[in-house]
Each structure stands twice: as structure tokens, then as C-alpha cells.
Amino acid sequence: MDTPNVGIPEQLAAGMSMPEQHEYLRRKFSRRKVLASSFATTGTVGGIGLLAGSSGSAHSEGASASSPLAATSAPSAPVKVDGKLVAPFARHLAFGADPKTQMRVSWQVPFAVKSPYLRVGLKPWELSRKIEAEVRDLHTPSLSKKLPKVEQYYLHAALDGLKPGTTYYYGVGHDGFDPASPERMATIGSFRTAPATPEKFVFTAFGDQGVSYDALANDQLILGQNPSFHLHAGDICYADSTGHGKESDTYDARVWDTFLAQTESVAKSVPWMVTTGNHDMEAWYSPNGYGGQSARWSLPENGFDPKNAPGVYSFTYGNVGVVALDANDVSYEIPANKGYTDGKQTAWLDKRLGELRADGSIDFIVVFFHHCMYSTATHASDGGVRDAWLGLFTKHQVDLVVNGHNHVYERTDAVKGGEVGKPVPVGASTDPTRDGIVYVTAGGAGKDLYDFPAGVKDSYEGNVEDRESILSFHWTKSRLPDPDRVEWSRVRYTGFSFLAVEVTAGANPKLTVSALAESGERVDHFEVVRGK
């Protein structure tokens, strides 16, 4: 939505880039004020602050010497809580660069604890391997009179050298809380690594979730799909509520605690792969707004710049190559971070798509990012992502593109050269090598729903209302909406929903793409089959 303006007057923030917002906040909240209650000290009883096990420092970009998180005076000691009284929560998994052999386990504790760690093994009662955890703590000052200061402790453990296609059991703990003890066995989780060779599997996807009953309901339906991983296409929790119409000048870090607790039922066993949306630019922590994301998530570090662009990466699972992008870098609609990579992300994308398409073991390429390449709902289409990436998607014959941003479900026909390459009604099949690419907006994950243009009805499985064209628009370089009369909007659904994709390998590989409503009812399905 609108540019995030954490603690910044709305009119002023509207003309600021993310680095300018960060500098404003850094000066507004003096180091003396911030550090009066900082937990960044080391060596205090019960406090780990910036201690990171073997790593020894906060991972967040916000912990640099030029940042308000840097310690320049003696902070007060952290709250001392007996470790027996502190239970870990908000477990969430993510793949490393190689899903066959790497998994990243992340979690949270409400207070500083001593010696956090992860136990892992092949049986729930034999968690023999013990790995020291890295701590990435975040301090958020009171950014408005309505909100308190917040201390958050995110813990991370990297698992490498795992066996492909294997189920592992794990538990997270610290001094005073041992997940392997009989009384803590109920806290043990599990995950499965990617298979050594391609086989049939399911993955799920959506964007724009936030915290709500509908978000929780979607999570439980996703869990019922038994997915191998989940893609979250930005606007993750809405701790920055700017543009939502309520308290537009506030940022509440505590929303992350609620979101991660809500998501744990799925993410503790299903790798939850995120990228960045406009609501995920949190100006306080770092110049480009991603310091908080770097602290909360451990994602594959194989993008062009993992430190400054954590939401840009790729991984391969079975016969599918997945690429995550940061559309804030190229958006015309919301330019706070426009151009921050100086073209490096797009150059990396061209190279990575080429590598994936040249890999004979990969049948399909799926790309996900936040802002919509093609949509007719409230935000419509972003000309910036089209100008930057459409040509590359066509060049490398991407098979499926998943976006969020618009809080609806909308799916295009196969689009080729900006026009309909082939109509793809509900239940149809399409070939990207011949017909073009299908673009899916899956933004109905849990936040308040949007509308389609006036007079345009929903059209979905069992309720088809085909139209020859729809009057919509796309955003231009001048940040103005340019009207479009489009013919590619095939399926539209203004309900909470998510995407479920069944991937078939072997002699006749295909993607069977379905959209499921919050009720569990299917509202769309189609197939992607590549020509030989």
C-alpha cells in the first residue's frame, strides 16, 4: 500500500525513500534514549543480547555501527528470568540453498535466556545431535505515545549435511528447558528433506496474510494439503499498518509475535519461504527496511546480496526451480525502495533463470514476488515489474508467476507479449513454450479483502461469468495510473483463499494448479504442461 512511515508524519513520509526514513528515525530517537533500555550487553546473568553462540553478533542489518542499535553507552541489564519458566515459541522452518541437505530452524523466546540450542535426530526419543543457536535480537523504541518499547529475541540454527528424503525430529531449548526431557517431549517437531530424485509433491502459496481468524483458517487448510513447502509472496504480518486506514503512522513490532505464533502450527514442519512486500519495509531497523526481516528469518543465502536483500534467493525442489524476488526494487506504484539494488537484482535474475532453464533435471520454473504483474483489483498492475522482468520471464519461459498485493484471487489466461496467447478457462491446460505464462494473484490469505472494478463480477469454478474485457490500469514511472482495457482476466474470486500446486515428475511432468477457498471448496484449477 502506501509508503511505510514508522513514527514519521504522513505528509513527510510520502516523499521519503526508505534510507531517508531510516535516517529521520535514527536522529529522532537519540542513542541515549534508545540505549537506556537496550539489551545489547554481553556477559550479564540471564542475558544473551547480541551474543550469537558461535557467531557472536546480531545478524540484523540494524546492528551496524551507524545504526541506532549500536551500543555506545552502557545499557541496563536484561530481565532475569529462570530458564525453566521460559518456553520457546513461534518455530518456523526454511530451506537452505539445497533443500535435500539443508534446513534452517528459527524460533523465539519472550525473554533473554542462556545457551539456546537445537536438538535433532532420526527418532523423537533420540535427539542426540545438539547445535548451538544464533541469537538475533531486535530493540524497537517507543515509536509513538500509543506503543511501548519492544525487545524481541529470535533464535536460529542451521542444519547442513542432512540426508535427502529423510524425516528428522527436532526440539528447541535453552538452559532450564531441555526438549529431550520427558516432560518436554510434546514440544518436539519434525520435517522432511527434499527427495534425492524428483517425485510427486505439493506446494502451497499466498500473499498478504496478517493476523486474523481467516488467516488462521487458511493455515489449517494448508496443513491439510501436506505441502512440501509454502511460498508467502510478501506483506507477511502487517506490523507496519501504513496505508491500511488505521493508525497509519504507527509500527507495532509486537504484531510479529502474534503472527509467528499463529503460523507455527504449519511452519514448524513446513518450510515457510517468504519474500518482501511493501508492508515489510520497516524503516527503523535498517536503511532499506529489511533489518527486521534479516533478524526474524533464515532464508537461502544464494541471491545477489543476502545481507541487504534477504527476500531474493532461489532453491530447487524435485523438478521445480523456485525464484523469490523483491518487487519493491522495481515498483512504480510504491517507490520507497525503487532502484536500491542498482539493477543488480535484475541482472542476477537473468543469470539465475538461465541456469535453471539449462538444467535438464528441472522441468518447471516458478517465480514469486509481491506486486502484481497482471491484476485488475484495487492496486491493479505494476508497470515497474513488467518493465523490469516481463522480458526475462518470456526469454526463459517461466512456467508460473505468483503475486500478492491485491487481496483477492485472480488468474490470467496464458499471456504472451502482453496479450492473450491462449485462453485458459477453468480446468484447461496450457503450454508455456507455446502459449505464454499464467500469472496468479493469490492475495486472499487473511487481510481485509479488496474489490474488482465496478460492475465486474467474480468468475470462478461453478460460477463462471466470462467477460470479453475489463477496464483496469497499470502504474507508470510517474506514479500515475494509466487506463487499460484488458482481456486476460480469466478467474476472479473475492474470498479468502490460497494456491495449491501438485507437481508431477517423470515422463509426463505437469503442474496441477488449484485455488482453494477458506471453506475448502475449489474455486479454480488448470494444468501447466511443457511441450517436448
Coordinates of C-alpha atoms in Angstrom, one line a residue:
M1 CA 0.0 0.0 0.0
D2 CA 1.4 3.5 0.9
T3 CA 4.9 4.1 1.9
P4 CA 5.7 3.0 5.4
N5 CA 6.1 5.9 7.8
V6 CA 7.0 4.5 11.2
G7 CA 6.8 7.4 13.6
I8 CA 7.1 9.9 10.7
P9 CA 4.4 12.5 9.9
E10 CA 2.4 11.1 7.0
Q11 CA 2.9 14.0 4.6
L12 CA 6.6 14.0 5.2
A13 CA 7.0 10.2 4.8
A14 CA 5.1 10.2 1.4
G15 CA 8.1 11.9 -0.2
M16 CA 10.8 9.9 1.5
S17 CA 12.9 7.0 0.3
M18 CA 13.5 4.1 2.8
P19 CA 17.1 5.3 3.6
E20 CA 15.7 8.8 4.3
Q21 CA 13.0 7.4 6.6
H22 CA 15.7 5.4 8.4
E23 CA 17.9 8.4 8.9
Y24 CA 15.0 10.5 10.1
L25 CA 14.1 7.9 12.8
R26 CA 17.7 7.4 13.7
R27 CA 18.0 11.1 14.5
K28 CA 14.6 11.4 16.1
F29 CA 15.2 8.7 18.6
S30 CA 18.5 9.6 20.1
R31 CA 21.0 6.9 21.0
R32 CA 20.8 7.9 24.6
K33 CA 17.1 7.4 24.7
V34 CA 17.3 4.1 22.8
L35 CA 20.1 2.6 24.8
A36 CA 18.7 3.4 28.2
S37 CA 16.8 0.1 28.0
S38 CA 18.9 -1.8 25.4
F39 CA 19.7 -5.5 25.9
A40 CA 22.8 -5.3 23.7
T41 CA 25.3 -6.0 26.5
T42 CA 27.2 -9.2 26.8
G43 CA 28.2 -11.3 29.8
T44 CA 25.3 -10.4 32.1
V45 CA 23.5 -13.1 34.0
G46 CA 20.5 -14.5 32.1
G47 CA 21.1 -12.2 29.1
I48 CA 22.4 -13.1 25.7
G49 CA 21.8 -9.8 24.0
L50 CA 24.0 -9.7 20.9
L51 CA 25.7 -13.0 21.8
A52 CA 25.1 -15.4 19.0
G53 CA 26.6 -18.7 20.0
S54 CA 29.5 -19.4 17.7
S55 CA 28.5 -16.4 15.5
G56 CA 28.7 -13.9 18.3
S57 CA 26.8 -10.9 16.8
A58 CA 23.3 -9.8 15.7
H59 CA 22.5 -10.8 12.2
S60 CA 20.2 -7.9 11.6
E61 CA 21.5 -5.0 9.4
G62 CA 20.2 -2.7 12.2
A63 CA 23.2 -3.8 14.4
S64 CA 25.8 -1.9 12.4
A65 CA 28.0 0.8 13.8
S66 CA 26.0 3.6 12.1
S67 CA 22.6 2.2 13.3
P68 CA 20.6 3.2 16.4
L69 CA 21.0 -0.4 17.6
A70 CA 24.8 0.0 18.0
A71 CA 25.9 0.1 21.7
T72 CA 27.7 3.4 22.5
S73 CA 27.0 3.5 26.2
A74 CA 26.4 1.0 29.0
P75 CA 22.8 -0.4 28.7
S76 CA 20.8 -1.7 31.6
A77 CA 20.9 -5.4 32.3
P78 CA 18.3 -7.7 30.7
V79 CA 15.3 -9.1 32.6
K80 CA 16.5 -12.1 34.6
V81 CA 14.0 -15.0 34.2
D82 CA 14.7 -18.6 35.2
G83 CA 15.0 -20.6 32.0
K84 CA 12.7 -23.2 33.5
L85 CA 9.9 -20.7 33.2
V86 CA 10.6 -19.7 29.6
A87 CA 9.1 -21.8 26.8
P88 CA 10.3 -21.3 23.1
F89 CA 7.5 -20.4 20.7
A90 CA 7.0 -19.4 17.0
R91 CA 9.0 -22.1 15.4
H92 CA 9.4 -21.7 11.7
L93 CA 11.4 -23.6 9.1
A94 CA 13.1 -22.5 5.9
F95 CA 15.3 -24.4 3.4
G96 CA 18.9 -23.6 2.9
A97 CA 20.1 -23.3 -0.7
D98 CA 19.9 -27.1 -1.1
P99 CA 16.6 -28.5 0.3
K100 CA 17.9 -32.0 0.0
T101 CA 20.6 -31.4 2.6
Q102 CA 19.9 -28.1 4.4
M103 CA 17.2 -26.8 6.8
R104 CA 17.1 -23.7 8.9
V105 CA 15.2 -23.8 12.1
S106 CA 14.1 -20.5 13.7
W107 CA 12.1 -19.7 16.9
Q108 CA 11.5 -17.0 19.5
V109 CA 11.7 -16.6 23.3
P110 CA 9.9 -13.9 25.2
F111 CA 13.0 -13.1 27.4
A112 CA 16.7 -13.4 27.2
V113 CA 17.8 -17.0 28.0
K114 CA 21.2 -18.7 28.5
S115 CA 22.7 -21.0 25.9
P116 CA 19.9 -21.6 23.4
Y117 CA 20.2 -24.7 21.2
L118 CA 18.5 -27.1 18.9
R119 CA 18.4 -30.9 19.3
V120 CA 17.9 -33.1 16.2
G121 CA 17.7 -36.8 15.4
L122 CA 16.1 -39.5 13.4
K123 CA 13.7 -40.5 16.2
P124 CA 11.8 -38.3 18.5
W125 CA 13.2 -40.0 21.6
E126 CA 16.8 -39.9 20.2
L127 CA 17.7 -36.2 19.7
S128 CA 21.4 -36.9 20.1
R129 CA 22.8 -34.0 18.0
K130 CA 22.9 -30.7 19.7
I131 CA 23.6 -27.4 17.9
E132 CA 24.2 -24.0 19.5
A133 CA 21.7 -21.4 18.3
E134 CA 22.5 -18.0 16.9
V135 CA 20.6 -15.0 18.6
R136 CA 19.4 -12.1 16.5
D137 CA 17.8 -9.7 18.9
L138 CA 15.8 -6.6 17.9
H139 CA 15.2 -3.5 20.0
T140 CA 12.3 -1.2 19.0
P141 CA 11.9 2.0 20.9
S142 CA 8.5 3.5 21.7
L143 CA 7.8 5.0 18.3
S144 CA 4.6 6.7 19.3
K145 CA 2.8 7.5 22.5
K146 CA 0.4 4.6 22.0
L147 CA 3.1 1.9 21.8
P148 CA 5.7 0.6 24.3
K149 CA 9.3 -0.3 23.6
V150 CA 9.7 -3.9 22.5
E151 CA 12.6 -6.4 22.9
Q152 CA 12.5 -9.4 20.7
Y153 CA 14.8 -12.5 20.7
Y154 CA 15.0 -14.6 17.5
L155 CA 17.0 -17.8 17.6
H156 CA 18.3 -19.7 14.6
A157 CA 20.1 -23.0 14.0
A158 CA 21.5 -24.1 10.6
L159 CA 21.3 -27.8 9.8
D160 CA 23.6 -29.0 7.0
G161 CA 24.7 -32.4 5.7
L162 CA 21.3 -33.9 6.1
K163 CA 20.1 -36.9 4.1
P164 CA 17.7 -36.4 1.2
G165 CA 14.2 -37.7 1.5
T166 CA 14.6 -38.2 5.3
T167 CA 12.3 -37.3 8.2
Y168 CA 14.1 -35.6 11.1
Y169 CA 12.8 -34.7 14.6
Y170 CA 13.9 -31.7 16.5
G171 CA 13.4 -29.7 19.6
V172 CA 14.5 -26.2 20.7
G173 CA 15.6 -25.2 24.1
H174 CA 18.0 -23.4 26.4
D175 CA 19.4 -23.7 29.9
G176 CA 16.5 -24.8 32.1
F177 CA 14.4 -26.1 29.1
D178 CA 15.5 -29.3 27.5
P179 CA 13.2 -30.5 24.7
A180 CA 14.6 -34.1 25.1
S181 CA 13.4 -34.4 28.7
P182 CA 10.2 -36.5 29.2
E183 CA 8.1 -33.5 30.4
R184 CA 9.0 -31.5 27.2
M185 CA 8.5 -34.2 24.6
A186 CA 5.3 -32.6 23.5
T187 CA 7.3 -29.7 22.1
I188 CA 9.2 -31.8 19.5
G189 CA 8.6 -31.1 15.9
S190 CA 9.6 -32.7 12.6
F191 CA 10.5 -32.0 9.0
R192 CA 11.4 -33.9 5.8
T193 CA 14.2 -33.0 3.4
A194 CA 13.7 -32.9 -0.3
P195 CA 14.0 -36.2 -2.2
A196 CA 17.2 -37.2 -3.9
T197 CA 15.3 -37.7 -7.2
P198 CA 12.1 -35.9 -8.4
E199 CA 8.8 -37.4 -7.3
K200 CA 5.2 -36.1 -6.9
F201 CA 4.7 -33.4 -4.3
V202 CA 2.5 -30.4 -3.4
F203 CA 3.4 -26.9 -2.5
T204 CA 1.2 -24.0 -1.4
A205 CA 1.3 -20.3 -1.9
F206 CA -0.3 -17.0 -1.0
G207 CA 0.5 -13.3 -0.1
D208 CA -0.9 -10.7 2.3
Q209 CA -1.7 -12.8 5.3
G210 CA -1.5 -10.8 8.5
V211 CA -3.2 -11.9 11.8
S212 CA -6.9 -12.8 11.7
Y213 CA -9.3 -15.6 12.1
D214 CA -9.3 -16.0 8.3
A215 CA -5.5 -16.2 8.2
L216 CA -5.6 -18.9 10.9
A217 CA -8.3 -20.8 8.9
N218 CA -6.2 -20.7 5.8
D219 CA -3.2 -22.1 7.7
Q220 CA -5.1 -25.1 8.8
L221 CA -6.4 -25.8 5.3
I222 CA -2.8 -25.5 4.0
L223 CA -1.6 -28.0 6.6
G224 CA -4.3 -30.4 5.3
Q225 CA -2.6 -30.3 1.9
N226 CA 0.5 -31.9 3.4
P227 CA 2.7 -29.4 1.4
S228 CA 6.5 -29.9 1.0
F229 CA 6.9 -26.1 1.3
H230 CA 4.9 -22.9 1.4
L231 CA 5.5 -19.6 -0.5
H232 CA 4.5 -16.3 1.1
A233 CA 4.6 -13.6 -1.5
G234 CA 5.1 -10.6 0.8
D235 CA 3.1 -8.4 3.2
I236 CA 3.7 -11.0 5.8
C237 CA 2.3 -9.8 9.1
Y238 CA 1.4 -6.1 8.8
A239 CA 3.3 -4.9 11.8
D240 CA 3.6 -1.8 9.7
S241 CA 0.0 -1.0 9.0
T242 CA 0.6 2.1 6.9
G243 CA -2.0 2.5 4.1
H244 CA -4.5 0.3 5.9
G245 CA -6.5 3.3 7.0
K246 CA -6.0 2.8 10.7
E247 CA -3.2 4.3 12.8
S248 CA -1.3 4.9 9.5
D249 CA 1.7 6.4 11.3
T250 CA 2.5 3.5 13.6
Y251 CA 4.6 0.4 13.6
D252 CA 3.9 -2.2 16.2
A253 CA 6.7 -4.8 16.4
R254 CA 4.5 -7.0 18.7
V255 CA 2.3 -8.0 15.8
W256 CA 5.2 -10.2 14.7
D257 CA 5.0 -12.2 17.9
T258 CA 1.3 -12.9 17.2
F259 CA 1.8 -13.7 13.6
L260 CA 4.7 -16.2 14.2
A261 CA 2.7 -17.8 16.9
Q262 CA -0.3 -18.1 14.6
T263 CA 1.8 -19.6 11.8
E264 CA 3.7 -22.1 14.0
S265 CA 1.1 -24.9 13.5
V266 CA 2.2 -25.1 9.8
A267 CA 5.7 -23.5 9.7
K268 CA 7.1 -25.8 12.5
S269 CA 7.0 -28.7 9.9
V270 CA 6.6 -27.0 6.5
P271 CA 9.4 -24.6 5.3
W272 CA 7.8 -21.2 5.1
M273 CA 9.6 -19.3 2.3
V274 CA 8.9 -15.6 2.3
T275 CA 9.8 -12.6 0.2
T276 CA 9.3 -8.9 0.8
G277 CA 6.2 -6.8 0.2
N278 CA 5.7 -3.1 0.7
H279 CA 4.4 -3.6 4.3
D280 CA 7.6 -5.5 5.1
M281 CA 9.8 -2.4 4.7
E282 CA 10.3 -1.4 8.3
A283 CA 12.3 1.8 8.3
W284 CA 13.5 1.7 11.9
Y285 CA 15.9 -1.3 11.6
S286 CA 18.0 -0.5 8.6
P287 CA 18.3 1.9 5.6
N288 CA 16.3 -0.3 3.2
G289 CA 13.9 -1.5 5.9
Y290 CA 14.9 -5.2 5.8
G291 CA 16.9 -5.4 9.1
G292 CA 13.9 -6.8 10.9
Q293 CA 13.4 -9.5 8.2
S294 CA 17.0 -10.5 8.5
A295 CA 16.6 -10.9 12.2
R296 CA 13.4 -13.0 12.0
W297 CA 14.0 -15.3 9.1
S298 CA 16.8 -17.5 7.9
L299 CA 16.5 -17.8 4.1
P300 CA 18.7 -19.3 1.4
E301 CA 21.8 -17.0 1.1
N302 CA 22.3 -17.5 -2.7
G303 CA 20.8 -14.3 -4.0
F304 CA 22.9 -11.4 -5.3
D305 CA 23.2 -9.8 -1.8
P306 CA 21.7 -11.9 1.1
K307 CA 22.6 -9.3 3.7
N308 CA 20.8 -6.3 2.1
A309 CA 18.2 -8.2 0.0
P310 CA 17.2 -11.3 2.1
G311 CA 14.0 -11.8 0.2
V312 CA 15.9 -12.5 -3.1
Y313 CA 17.0 -16.2 -3.5
S314 CA 16.3 -19.4 -5.2
F315 CA 16.0 -23.1 -4.5
T316 CA 15.3 -26.3 -6.3
Y317 CA 12.9 -28.9 -5.0
G318 CA 12.5 -32.1 -7.2
N319 CA 11.9 -31.0 -10.7
V320 CA 10.9 -27.4 -9.8
G321 CA 13.2 -24.3 -9.6
V322 CA 11.7 -21.6 -7.4
V323 CA 12.9 -17.9 -7.5
A324 CA 12.0 -15.3 -4.9
L325 CA 12.2 -11.6 -5.9
D326 CA 11.9 -8.2 -4.2
A327 CA 9.4 -6.2 -6.2
N328 CA 10.0 -3.1 -4.0
D329 CA 13.2 -2.6 -6.0
V330 CA 11.3 -2.0 -9.3
S331 CA 7.8 -0.9 -8.3
Y332 CA 6.4 2.3 -9.9
E333 CA 3.4 2.4 -7.5
I334 CA 5.4 2.4 -4.2
P335 CA 8.9 3.8 -4.9
A336 CA 10.3 3.9 -1.4
N337 CA 12.9 1.3 -2.3
K338 CA 12.9 1.7 -6.1
G339 CA 16.3 1.2 -7.6
Y340 CA 18.0 0.3 -4.3
T341 CA 19.8 -2.7 -5.9
D342 CA 21.0 -0.5 -8.8
G343 CA 19.9 -3.2 -11.3
K344 CA 21.8 -6.0 -9.6
Q345 CA 18.7 -7.9 -8.8
T346 CA 17.5 -8.0 -12.4
A347 CA 21.0 -9.0 -13.7
W348 CA 21.0 -11.8 -11.1
L349 CA 17.5 -12.9 -12.2
D350 CA 18.5 -13.1 -15.8
K351 CA 21.5 -15.3 -14.9
R352 CA 19.6 -17.5 -12.5
L353 CA 16.7 -18.1 -14.8
G354 CA 19.2 -19.1 -17.5
E355 CA 20.9 -21.6 -15.2
L356 CA 17.6 -23.1 -14.1
R357 CA 16.3 -23.5 -17.7
A358 CA 19.6 -25.0 -18.8
D359 CA 19.4 -27.7 -16.0
G360 CA 18.0 -30.8 -17.6
S361 CA 16.7 -32.1 -14.2
I362 CA 14.3 -29.1 -13.9
D363 CA 11.0 -29.2 -15.7
F364 CA 9.3 -26.1 -14.3
I365 CA 10.3 -22.6 -13.1
V366 CA 8.1 -20.8 -10.6
V367 CA 8.7 -17.2 -9.6
F368 CA 7.0 -15.4 -6.7
F369 CA 7.1 -11.8 -5.6
H370 CA 4.7 -9.2 -4.2
H371 CA 3.5 -6.5 -6.6
C372 CA 1.2 -7.7 -9.4
M373 CA 2.4 -8.2 -12.9
Y374 CA -1.2 -8.6 -14.1
S375 CA -4.3 -7.9 -12.0
T376 CA -7.4 -5.8 -12.2
A377 CA -8.2 -5.4 -8.5
T378 CA -7.6 -2.4 -6.2
H379 CA -3.8 -1.9 -6.9
A380 CA -4.2 -3.2 -10.5
S381 CA -0.9 -4.0 -12.3
D382 CA 2.6 -2.5 -11.6
G383 CA 4.3 -1.3 -14.8
G384 CA 7.6 -1.4 -12.9
V385 CA 7.7 -5.1 -12.6
R386 CA 6.6 -5.5 -16.2
D387 CA 9.3 -3.2 -17.5
A388 CA 12.0 -4.9 -15.4
W389 CA 11.1 -8.6 -15.6
L390 CA 8.5 -9.4 -18.2
G391 CA 11.0 -9.8 -20.9
L392 CA 13.2 -12.1 -18.8
F393 CA 10.2 -14.3 -17.9
T394 CA 9.4 -14.6 -21.6
K395 CA 13.0 -15.2 -22.6
H396 CA 13.5 -18.1 -20.1
Q397 CA 10.0 -19.5 -20.5
V398 CA 8.9 -19.2 -16.8
D399 CA 6.0 -21.6 -16.1
L400 CA 4.1 -19.9 -13.3
V401 CA 4.2 -16.5 -11.6
V402 CA 2.6 -16.0 -8.1
N403 CA 1.9 -12.5 -6.7
G404 CA 0.1 -11.0 -3.7
H405 CA -0.6 -7.3 -3.1
N406 CA -4.2 -7.3 -4.2
H407 CA -6.3 -9.1 -1.6
V408 CA -8.2 -11.3 -4.0
Y409 CA -7.7 -14.3 -6.1
E410 CA -7.3 -13.5 -9.8
R411 CA -5.8 -15.6 -12.5
T412 CA -4.9 -14.7 -16.1
D413 CA -5.1 -16.6 -19.3
A414 CA -1.7 -17.5 -20.8
V415 CA -0.1 -14.1 -21.5
K416 CA 2.3 -13.7 -24.4
G417 CA 3.7 -10.4 -25.4
G418 CA 1.3 -8.6 -23.1
E419 CA -1.7 -10.1 -24.9
V420 CA -3.7 -13.3 -24.5
G421 CA -1.6 -16.1 -26.0
K422 CA -4.3 -18.7 -25.3
P423 CA -7.5 -18.6 -23.3
V424 CA -7.2 -20.8 -20.2
P425 CA -10.7 -21.4 -18.8
V426 CA -11.2 -23.3 -15.5
G427 CA -9.9 -26.9 -16.0
A428 CA -7.9 -26.2 -19.1
S429 CA -4.3 -27.0 -19.9
T430 CA -1.6 -24.6 -21.2
D431 CA 1.9 -24.9 -22.5
P432 CA 4.3 -22.0 -21.7
T433 CA 6.6 -22.9 -24.6
R434 CA 3.8 -22.1 -27.0
D435 CA 1.0 -20.1 -25.2
G436 CA 2.7 -17.8 -22.8
I437 CA 2.7 -17.5 -19.0
V438 CA -0.1 -17.7 -16.5
Y439 CA 0.0 -15.1 -13.7
V440 CA -1.8 -15.7 -10.4
T441 CA -2.6 -13.1 -7.8
A442 CA -3.1 -15.1 -4.5
G443 CA -3.6 -12.2 -2.1
G444 CA -6.6 -13.6 -0.2
A445 CA -4.6 -15.0 2.7
G446 CA -6.2 -13.2 5.6
K447 CA -6.2 -9.4 5.4
D448 CA -9.3 -7.4 4.6
L449 CA -10.4 -8.3 1.1
Y450 CA -10.4 -5.9 -1.9
D451 CA -12.8 -5.4 -4.9
F452 CA -12.6 -5.7 -8.6
P453 CA -13.6 -2.8 -10.8
A454 CA -17.1 -1.6 -10.5
G455 CA -19.6 -3.8 -12.3
V456 CA -17.1 -6.7 -12.7
K457 CA -18.4 -9.9 -11.1
D458 CA -16.5 -12.8 -9.7
S459 CA -15.9 -15.6 -12.1
Y460 CA -14.7 -18.9 -10.7
E461 CA -15.3 -22.7 -10.8
G462 CA -19.1 -23.4 -10.6
N463 CA -19.8 -19.6 -11.0
V464 CA -18.3 -18.6 -14.4
E465 CA -19.0 -15.0 -15.5
D466 CA -16.7 -14.6 -18.5
R467 CA -16.1 -11.1 -19.9
E468 CA -14.6 -10.1 -23.2
S469 CA -12.6 -7.3 -21.4
I470 CA -12.3 -5.3 -18.2
L471 CA -11.3 -1.6 -17.8
S472 CA -8.3 -1.5 -15.4
F473 CA -5.0 0.3 -15.3
H474 CA -1.3 -0.1 -14.7
W475 CA 1.1 2.1 -12.7
T476 CA 3.6 4.2 -14.8
K477 CA 7.1 5.7 -14.0
S478 CA 5.4 8.9 -13.0
R479 CA 3.4 7.0 -10.3
L480 CA 0.2 7.6 -12.2
P481 CA -2.4 5.0 -13.2
D482 CA -2.6 4.5 -16.9
P483 CA -6.0 3.0 -18.1
D484 CA -6.0 -0.4 -19.8
R485 CA -8.8 -2.3 -21.5
V486 CA -7.6 -5.9 -20.7
E487 CA -8.8 -9.3 -22.0
W488 CA -6.5 -11.6 -19.9
S489 CA -8.5 -11.6 -16.6
R490 CA -9.9 -15.2 -16.6
V491 CA -10.8 -16.1 -13.0
R492 CA -11.7 -13.7 -10.2
Y493 CA -12.7 -14.5 -6.6
T494 CA -13.2 -12.1 -3.7
G495 CA -12.9 -14.5 -0.9
F496 CA -10.1 -15.8 1.4
S497 CA -8.1 -18.4 -0.5
F498 CA -4.7 -19.9 -1.2
L499 CA -2.9 -21.7 -4.0
A500 CA -2.1 -25.5 -4.0
V501 CA 0.1 -26.8 -6.7
E502 CA 0.6 -30.6 -7.3
V503 CA 3.8 -31.3 -9.1
T504 CA 4.2 -34.5 -11.2
A505 CA 7.6 -35.7 -12.3
G506 CA 8.7 -38.4 -14.7
A507 CA 8.0 -38.9 -18.4
N508 CA 5.0 -36.6 -18.4
P509 CA 5.7 -33.8 -15.9
K510 CA 3.0 -31.3 -15.1
L511 CA 1.8 -28.6 -12.7
T512 CA -1.8 -29.0 -11.5
V513 CA -2.7 -25.7 -10.0
S514 CA -5.7 -25.2 -7.8
A515 CA -7.1 -22.4 -5.8
L516 CA -8.9 -23.3 -2.6
A517 CA -11.3 -21.1 -0.7
E518 CA -11.4 -20.8 3.1
S519 CA -14.3 -23.2 3.1
G520 CA -12.1 -25.8 1.4
E521 CA -14.1 -25.5 -1.9
R522 CA -12.0 -25.4 -5.1
V523 CA -12.6 -22.2 -7.0
D524 CA -10.1 -22.7 -9.8
H525 CA -7.8 -25.3 -11.4
F526 CA -5.7 -25.6 -14.5
E527 CA -2.7 -27.5 -15.8
V528 CA 0.7 -26.4 -17.0
V529 CA 2.4 -29.0 -19.3
R530 CA 5.5 -28.1 -21.3
G531 CA 5.9 -29.2 -24.9
K532 CA 8.7 -31.6 -25.8

